[in-house]
Coordinates of C-alpha atoms in Angstrom, one line a residue:
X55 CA 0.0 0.0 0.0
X56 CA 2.7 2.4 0.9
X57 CA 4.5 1.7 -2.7
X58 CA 1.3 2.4 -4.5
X59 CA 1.3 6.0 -2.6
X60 CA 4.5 6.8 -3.2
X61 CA 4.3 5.8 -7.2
X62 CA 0.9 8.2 -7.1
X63 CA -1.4 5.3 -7.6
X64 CA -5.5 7.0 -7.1
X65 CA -6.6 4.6 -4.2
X66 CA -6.4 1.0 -3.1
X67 CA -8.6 -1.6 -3.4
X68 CA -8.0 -4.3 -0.9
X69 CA -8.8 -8.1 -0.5
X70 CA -9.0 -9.4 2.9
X71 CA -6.1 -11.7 4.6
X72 CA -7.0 -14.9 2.6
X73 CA -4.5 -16.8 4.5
X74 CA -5.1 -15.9 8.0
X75 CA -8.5 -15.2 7.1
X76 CA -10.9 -12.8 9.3
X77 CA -13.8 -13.9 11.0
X78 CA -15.3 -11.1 12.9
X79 CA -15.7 -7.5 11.8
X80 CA -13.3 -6.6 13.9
X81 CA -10.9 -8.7 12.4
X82 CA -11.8 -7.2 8.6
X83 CA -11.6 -3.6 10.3
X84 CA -8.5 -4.3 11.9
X85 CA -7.3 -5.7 8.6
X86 CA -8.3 -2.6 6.0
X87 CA -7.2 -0.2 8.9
X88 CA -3.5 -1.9 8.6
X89 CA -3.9 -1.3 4.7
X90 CA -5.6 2.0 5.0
X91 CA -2.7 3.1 7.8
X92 CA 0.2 2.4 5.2
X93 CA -1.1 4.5 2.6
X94 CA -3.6 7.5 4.7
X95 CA -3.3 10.1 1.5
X96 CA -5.1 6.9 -0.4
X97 CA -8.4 6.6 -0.6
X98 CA -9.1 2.9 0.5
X99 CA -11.7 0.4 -0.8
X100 CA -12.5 -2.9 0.4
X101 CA -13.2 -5.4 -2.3
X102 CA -16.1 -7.9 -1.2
X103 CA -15.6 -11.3 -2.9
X104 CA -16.7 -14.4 -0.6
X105 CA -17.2 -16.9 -3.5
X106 CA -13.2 -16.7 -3.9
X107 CA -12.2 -15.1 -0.6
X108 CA -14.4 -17.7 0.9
X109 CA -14.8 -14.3 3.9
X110 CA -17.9 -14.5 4.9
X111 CA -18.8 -11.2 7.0
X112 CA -21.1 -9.1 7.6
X113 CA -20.9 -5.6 4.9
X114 CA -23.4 -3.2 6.1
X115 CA -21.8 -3.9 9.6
X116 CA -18.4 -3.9 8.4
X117 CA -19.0 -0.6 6.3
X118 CA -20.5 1.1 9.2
X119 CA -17.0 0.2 11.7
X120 CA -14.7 0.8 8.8
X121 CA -16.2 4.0 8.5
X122 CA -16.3 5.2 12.1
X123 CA -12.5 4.0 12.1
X124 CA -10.6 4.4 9.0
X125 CA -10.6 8.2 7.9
X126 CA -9.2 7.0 4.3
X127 CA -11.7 4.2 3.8
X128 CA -14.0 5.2 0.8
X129 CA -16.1 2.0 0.1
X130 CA -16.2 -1.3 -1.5
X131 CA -16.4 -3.1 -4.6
X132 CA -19.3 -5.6 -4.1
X133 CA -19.2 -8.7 -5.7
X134 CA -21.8 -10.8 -4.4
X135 CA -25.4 -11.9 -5.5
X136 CA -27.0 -11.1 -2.5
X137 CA -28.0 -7.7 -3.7
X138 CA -30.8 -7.3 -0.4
X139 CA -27.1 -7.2 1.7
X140 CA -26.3 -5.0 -1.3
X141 CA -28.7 -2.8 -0.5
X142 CA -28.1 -2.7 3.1
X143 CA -24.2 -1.2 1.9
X144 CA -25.8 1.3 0.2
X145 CA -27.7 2.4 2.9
X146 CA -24.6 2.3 4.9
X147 CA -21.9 4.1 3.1
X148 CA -21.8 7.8 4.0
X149 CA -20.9 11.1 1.6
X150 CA -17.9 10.9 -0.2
X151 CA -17.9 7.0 -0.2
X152 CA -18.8 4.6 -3.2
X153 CA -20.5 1.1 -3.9
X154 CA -19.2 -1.0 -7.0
X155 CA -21.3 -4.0 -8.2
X156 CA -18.8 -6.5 -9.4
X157 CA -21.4 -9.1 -10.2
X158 CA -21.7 -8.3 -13.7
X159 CA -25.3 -10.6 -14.5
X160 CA -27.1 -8.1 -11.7
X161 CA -26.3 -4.6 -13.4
X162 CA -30.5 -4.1 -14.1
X163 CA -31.4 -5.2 -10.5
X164 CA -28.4 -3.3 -8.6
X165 CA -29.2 0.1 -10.5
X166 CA -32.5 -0.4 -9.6
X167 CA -31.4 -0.4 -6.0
X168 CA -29.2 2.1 -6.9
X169 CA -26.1 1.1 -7.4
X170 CA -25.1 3.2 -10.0
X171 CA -21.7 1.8 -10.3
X172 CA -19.9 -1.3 -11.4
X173 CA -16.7 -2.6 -12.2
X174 CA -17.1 -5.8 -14.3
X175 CA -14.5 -7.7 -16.0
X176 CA -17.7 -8.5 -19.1
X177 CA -17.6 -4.7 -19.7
X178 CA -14.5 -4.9 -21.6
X179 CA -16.2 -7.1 -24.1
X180 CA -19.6 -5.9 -24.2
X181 CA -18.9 -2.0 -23.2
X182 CA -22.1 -0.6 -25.1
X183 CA -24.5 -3.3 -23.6
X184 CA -24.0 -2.5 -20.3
X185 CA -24.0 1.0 -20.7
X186 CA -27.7 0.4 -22.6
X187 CA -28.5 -1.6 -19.3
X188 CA -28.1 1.4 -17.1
X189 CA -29.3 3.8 -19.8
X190 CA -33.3 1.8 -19.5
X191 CA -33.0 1.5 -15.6
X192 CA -32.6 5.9 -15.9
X193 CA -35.2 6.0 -18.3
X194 CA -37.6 3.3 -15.9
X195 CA -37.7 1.1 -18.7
X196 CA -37.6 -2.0 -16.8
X197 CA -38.4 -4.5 -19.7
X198 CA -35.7 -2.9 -21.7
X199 CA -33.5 -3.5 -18.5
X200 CA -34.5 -6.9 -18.2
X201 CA -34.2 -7.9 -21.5
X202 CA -30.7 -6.2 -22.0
X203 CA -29.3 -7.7 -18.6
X204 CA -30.9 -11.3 -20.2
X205 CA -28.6 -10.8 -23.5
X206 CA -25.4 -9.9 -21.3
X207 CA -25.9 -12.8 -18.8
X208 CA -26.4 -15.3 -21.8
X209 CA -23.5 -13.5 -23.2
X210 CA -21.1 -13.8 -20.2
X211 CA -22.2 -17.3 -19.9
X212 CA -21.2 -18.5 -23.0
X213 CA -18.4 -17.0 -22.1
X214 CA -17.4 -18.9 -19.3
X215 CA -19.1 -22.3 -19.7
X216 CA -16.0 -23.9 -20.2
X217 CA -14.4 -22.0 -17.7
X218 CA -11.9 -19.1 -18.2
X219 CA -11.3 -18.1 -21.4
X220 CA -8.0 -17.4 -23.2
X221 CA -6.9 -14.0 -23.8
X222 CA -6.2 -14.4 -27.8
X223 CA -9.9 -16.2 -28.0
X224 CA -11.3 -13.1 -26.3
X225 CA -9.7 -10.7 -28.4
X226 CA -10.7 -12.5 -31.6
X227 CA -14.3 -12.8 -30.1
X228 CA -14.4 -8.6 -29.3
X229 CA -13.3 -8.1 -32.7
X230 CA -16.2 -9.1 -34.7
X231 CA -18.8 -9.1 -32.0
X232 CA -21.7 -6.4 -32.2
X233 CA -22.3 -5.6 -28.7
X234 CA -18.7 -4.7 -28.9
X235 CA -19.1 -2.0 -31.6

């Protein structure tokens, strides 16, 4: 953390210990605040992924001690499908702080929540669809939404059937695809 303040890096986004991993809030607090400590002119974000952290914890309670205890802690990056929990970290987050859905299949149902937001790693393949997704949730086109989010989550699964996909089949795939135009 300290390195990426002194190269001039924007913020931090952290994952928790995955080794010694925490199991309280406490222990997540304790854990950012070391983070947040080494680099205070950064803004620091906690980056919410149990299905490969396996760190399971409570976020609307862990935003809310973060937040009374970290003066450089300026959200999270959500990714989780439990978007009512999502909701509960929106409530939670205070001025000056930000929510990032990292689910990318939920972008219709999060910005209808409002979460505004996301960092997805889909969006770099299908840059225009997502924006559209967003785009009929402003306008309260909720079949639009739907129907958009439905073409991106079929998309993003055919994707990843197989599992991860190789960076040369990717870039072949972007360069002909429409939703990429």
């Amino acid at each position: 953390a300290r390195y990426c303040q002194d190269v001039g890096a924007d913020s931090l986004l952290t994952l928790p210990e995955l080794y010694f991993k925490p199991a309280t809030v406490d222990d997540l607090v304790f854990y950012v605040s070391q983070v947040a400590k080494a680099a205070p002119k950064l803004p620091v974000l906690y980056y919410h992924i149990p299905s490969m952290s396996k760190v399971e914890i409570n976020m609307p309670a862990f935003v809310t001690a973060a937040t009374a205890s970290i003066p450089n802690f300026k959200g999270i990056k959500f990714t989780s499908n439990d978007l009512s929990e999502g909701a509960q970290v929106l409530r939670a987050l205070k001025d000056g702080q930000e929510m990032f859905l990292g689910a990318d299949t939920l972008i219709a149902p999060a910005a209808l929540l409002g979460i505004k937001s996301s960092i997805g790693t889909s969006f770099n393949l299908f840059p225009k669809l997502a924006q559209e997704i967003l785009e009929a949730v402003e306008k309260n086109d909720v079949a639009k939404a739907r129907a958009l989010q439905e073409k991106l989550s079929l998309a993003i699964e055919a994707h990843t059937v197989e599992g991860p996909t190789s960076m040369p089949v990717t870039n072949l795939i972007a360069s002909f695809s429409p939703a990429t135009q």
